[in-house]
Amino acid sequence: MAGKTIIDKIWDKHIVESIDDSTGVFYIDRHFIHEVTSPQAFAGIKKRGIKVARPEKTVATADHNIPTQNQHLTIHDELSRLQVNTLSRNCEENGIELYGLNHPYNGIVHVIGPELGITQPGMTIVCGDSHTSTHGAFGTVAFGIGTSEVEMVLASQCLILSRPKKMRINIDGTLGKGVNSKDIVLYVISQISAGGATGYFVEFAGSAIRSLSMEARMTICNMSIEMGARGGLIAPDETTFNYIKGREMAPKGEEWEKKLTYWRSLPSDPDAVFDRELHFKAEDIEPMITYGTNPGMGVGITGKIPALDELNPSDHKSFLKSMEYMGYQPGEPLLGKKVDYIFVGSCTNGRIEDLRAFSAFIKGKKKADNITAWIVPGSKQVEAQAKKEGLIKILEDAGFEMRQPGCSACLAMNEDKIPTGKYAVSTSNRNFEGRQGPGARTMLASPITAAAIAITGEITDPRIFLEEPELVS
Amino acid sequence: MPVEKFEKLVSSCVPLAIDNVDTDQITPARFLKATTREGFGAKLFCDWRYDPAGKPRPEFVLNDPTYKGAILVAGKNFGSGSSREHAAWALVDYGFKVVVSSFFADIFKSNALNNGLLPVQVSEEFVSQLFETIEKNPEAKVKVDLENQTITNLETGSSEEFEIGAYKKNCMLNGYDDIDYLLSKSKEIEQFEKEKV
């Protein structure tokens, strides 16, 4: 018998009962909730006359619709305020821990889970948010769910699920200068398309992945949903254990040793078989940028938008719709194109390493006059750390301002909307039409690429700065 | 919440020949500030359907009276992106009972099934022929038979089988809901927690 994948190892351990060959009752270890996708779920259980089954296994935060300025004041937007207040009331009524607005642990749900040590290898984790795949960086089976499923977890701590197919994406080799984990994931999506991993759970493996920090791994797993994958994960290793150790909710003492033994048993067996296996070379990856309206429409920054004759004729209609929205022509190069906004933040790139990378890059330089920049930390703890490390001062000296934590312009549910027709280079995860505000034109990139563009005001290869050693901090 | 039962449907179709229709298009994020499930149909495809002043865009298919029906036929990778169930609520509230595409995003598929909206995944050829049929005759009918897991283009007679898990099929046919099932398993779940968690 072939060995088991890490996905199957975790999956099998969480099956309460099989319903048929493919479907079963699946146990959830940790459930994260936020203000936007939970109210209807709480209303549902209330209507049934039941309470949350395992309140201690759910953790709540307010992140999606909250303002990123003046958080000490009442939320101005009436509907946002109602959602945030509804979350507080639901948590209180059901005994759920809430890291609400202004709580020192408040932040984007996928940033706070790992930083508090809640996210641990081998767990099953769900949240009514597709970027729950972020937690996969710790070797968890983590995935986004809809509100009906949030209600199921609140009601029973379980879901009814079918086992997904398994894919392994191997990235081996050494990343070039100015290339980081955001570029890896944008590259993979550009190669396999925005639906290339639909129906699969993905394990990311290979030497380039192993060399990444936990935060860089989170960026990759975060965007596994953008290739259509139900979730993505990376086997836990010493990097993982070192990150978790000592965190607020991490296991301690004897419990730590016990957990460590289990965690070490999780990686896929050497003879494990995946339904699909892909291989990429780290050396082939350039700093990436997207030019279209789905995350698969990405290219190396020195590259060109594909010409029509490079595409399958059946794809032309959707491609041209996308080009019209972006105001671009097929076959055009991207370097030198004007940019209006920079957004650094989100559950993809709103962690301390992202702010460090951005700050190191812009240190001693000045923001271009045509750029409006929103730098939004992923959590209160990231914000505090940035302050402690002097990053805020570096940002301010270069003409940038740091806002307060939240999902912000990633999905523009709050006031942080890119105006119609404007071009935004964003470290977030989606370049869909209207994602950052109605009519907004989004280009996804890494924090370093965003930094280079913030300095020049146009699409720029960050490596040109890195070739001047005195400019590197 | 029990969902509406689904057995068979014969309907004309609304064609949306665009690939990668993401849930941000189906229900833009600014409409997610709700605490109930109702009323999302009015916002369905809002930014494609209306201009910034709120005037219907005549070129968008939902504003074209030629096309009507409870079946939405869409390009590949329908429902990608955000997990927002509001997208499924909007389609159901608008009056769709079936979405046909050559493939669906996983979370959207679950959300649709949990709301009695049947995602019918067929070959790219079947979808492109269906688009041709609808273009020739907007009133062309399609039959979806859940029990037999078949979809038939009644204009051409061509038919294809589609996949659906046995459990979910049973739920759709009988209007069952996952929560009732899960609540009936509370003893088994407690036992599991004692032994394995």
mmCIF file of N, CA and C in Angstrom, chain A residues 35-36 39 62 64-67 71 73-89 101 413-415, chain B residues 32-35:
data_model
loop_
_atom_site.group_PDB
_atom_site.id
_atom_site.type_symbol
_atom_site.label_atom_id
_atom_site.label_comp_id
_atom_site.label_asym_id
_atom_site.label_seq_id
_atom_site.Cartn_x
_atom_site.Cartn_y
_atom_site.Cartn_z
ATOM 1 N N GLU A 35 -17.239 39.550 11.213
ATOM 2 C CA GLU A 35 -18.543 40.218 11.245
ATOM 3 C C GLU A 35 -19.379 40.039 9.974
ATOM 4 N N VAL A 36 -18.747 39.712 8.840
ATOM 5 C CA VAL A 36 -19.480 39.775 7.573
ATOM 6 C C VAL A 36 -20.186 38.464 7.191
ATOM 7 N N PRO A 39 -23.305 36.713 10.671
ATOM 8 C CA PRO A 39 -24.595 37.059 11.294
ATOM 9 C C PRO A 39 -25.738 36.124 10.897
ATOM 10 N N ALA A 62 -13.181 41.312 14.373
ATOM 11 C CA ALA A 62 -13.833 42.221 13.426
ATOM 12 C C ALA A 62 -12.734 42.731 12.504
ATOM 13 N N HIS A 64 -13.291 42.768 8.385
ATOM 14 C CA HIS A 64 -13.606 43.015 6.974
ATOM 15 C C HIS A 64 -14.108 44.429 6.659
ATOM 16 N N ASN A 65 -14.985 44.943 7.492
ATOM 17 C CA ASN A 65 -15.618 46.215 7.107
ATOM 18 C C ASN A 65 -15.155 47.396 7.955
ATOM 19 N N ILE A 66 -14.224 47.192 8.864
ATOM 20 C CA ILE A 66 -13.880 48.241 9.844
ATOM 21 C C ILE A 66 -13.025 49.354 9.214
ATOM 22 N N PRO A 67 -13.151 50.560 9.729
ATOM 23 C CA PRO A 67 -12.310 51.645 9.200
ATOM 24 C C PRO A 67 -10.847 51.433 9.590
ATOM 25 N N GLN A 71 -10.048 54.400 14.774
ATOM 26 C CA GLN A 71 -10.784 53.227 15.249
ATOM 27 C C GLN A 71 -11.338 53.408 16.667
ATOM 28 N N LEU A 73 -13.115 55.822 17.516
ATOM 29 C CA LEU A 73 -14.438 56.454 17.410
ATOM 30 C C LEU A 73 -15.486 55.419 17.000
ATOM 31 N N THR A 74 -16.752 55.775 17.163
ATOM 32 C CA THR A 74 -17.835 54.902 16.709
ATOM 33 C C THR A 74 -17.702 54.705 15.203
ATOM 34 N N ILE A 75 -17.979 53.501 14.721
ATOM 35 C CA ILE A 75 -17.905 53.264 13.273
ATOM 36 C C ILE A 75 -18.968 54.118 12.593
ATOM 37 N N HIS A 76 -18.497 54.920 11.650
ATOM 38 C CA HIS A 76 -19.354 55.901 11.003
ATOM 39 C C HIS A 76 -20.437 55.238 10.144
ATOM 40 N N ASP A 77 -20.026 54.220 9.379
ATOM 41 C CA ASP A 77 -20.971 53.574 8.455
ATOM 42 C C ASP A 77 -21.978 52.731 9.238
ATOM 43 N N GLU A 78 -23.242 53.025 9.009
ATOM 44 C CA GLU A 78 -24.298 52.415 9.817
ATOM 45 C C GLU A 78 -24.348 50.888 9.666
ATOM 46 N N LEU A 79 -24.255 50.421 8.425
ATOM 47 C CA LEU A 79 -24.364 48.976 8.198
ATOM 48 C C LEU A 79 -23.151 48.226 8.753
ATOM 49 N N SER A 80 -21.967 48.831 8.610
ATOM 50 C CA SER A 80 -20.756 48.210 9.165
ATOM 51 C C SER A 80 -20.877 48.123 10.681
ATOM 52 N N ARG A 81 -21.347 49.216 11.260
ATOM 53 C CA ARG A 81 -21.495 49.260 12.721
ATOM 54 C C ARG A 81 -22.473 48.182 13.180
ATOM 55 N N LEU A 82 -23.558 48.029 12.431
ATOM 56 C CA LEU A 82 -24.554 47.006 12.785
ATOM 57 C C LEU A 82 -23.926 45.612 12.730
ATOM 58 N N GLN A 83 -23.124 45.355 11.704
ATOM 59 C CA GLN A 83 -22.486 44.026 11.604
ATOM 60 C C GLN A 83 -21.503 43.788 12.754
ATOM 61 N N VAL A 84 -20.715 44.814 13.072
ATOM 62 C CA VAL A 84 -19.730 44.662 14.152
ATOM 63 C C VAL A 84 -20.448 44.483 15.495
ATOM 64 N N ASN A 85 -21.491 45.269 15.715
ATOM 65 C CA ASN A 85 -22.254 45.136 16.970
ATOM 66 C C ASN A 85 -22.966 43.791 17.053
ATOM 67 N N THR A 86 -23.458 43.319 15.905
ATOM 68 C CA THR A 86 -24.132 42.013 15.871
ATOM 69 C C THR A 86 -23.146 40.908 16.235
ATOM 70 N N LEU A 87 -21.919 41.034 15.734
ATOM 71 C CA LEU A 87 -20.897 40.043 16.072
ATOM 72 C C LEU A 87 -20.642 40.048 17.583
ATOM 73 N N SER A 88 -20.500 41.242 18.155
ATOM 74 C CA SER A 88 -20.241 41.340 19.600
ATOM 75 C C SER A 88 -21.378 40.685 20.388
ATOM 76 N N ARG A 89 -22.606 40.989 19.983
ATOM 77 C CA ARG A 89 -23.752 40.438 20.699
ATOM 78 C C ARG A 89 -23.787 38.909 20.565
ATOM 79 N N LEU A 101 -12.768 45.260 17.708
ATOM 80 C CA LEU A 101 -12.094 46.509 17.402
ATOM 81 C C LEU A 101 -11.454 47.084 18.669
ATOM 82 N N MET A 413 -14.532 47.073 1.567
ATOM 83 C CA MET A 413 -15.839 47.131 2.230
ATOM 84 C C MET A 413 -15.949 48.363 3.116
ATOM 85 N N ASN A 414 -14.795 48.907 3.477
ATOM 86 C CA ASN A 414 -14.815 50.121 4.304
ATOM 87 C C ASN A 414 -14.599 51.333 3.390
ATOM 88 N N GLU A 415 -14.075 52.412 3.937
ATOM 89 C CA GLU A 415 -13.910 53.624 3.132
ATOM 90 C C GLU A 415 -12.710 53.541 2.192
ATOM 91 N N LEU B 32 -22.246 43.252 1.006
ATOM 92 C CA LEU B 32 -22.188 42.173 2.005
ATOM 93 C C LEU B 32 -22.508 42.679 3.410
ATOM 94 N N LYS B 33 -22.755 43.964 3.524
ATOM 95 C CA LYS B 33 -23.026 44.515 4.860
ATOM 96 C C LYS B 33 -24.472 44.260 5.246
ATOM 97 N N ALA B 34 -24.814 43.007 5.377
ATOM 98 C CA ALA B 34 -26.185 42.649 5.715
ATOM 99 C C ALA B 34 -26.147 41.651 6.844
ATOM 100 N N THR B 35 -27.212 41.574 7.592
ATOM 101 C CA THR B 35 -27.275 40.595 8.669
ATOM 102 C C THR B 35 -28.384 39.581 8.406
#
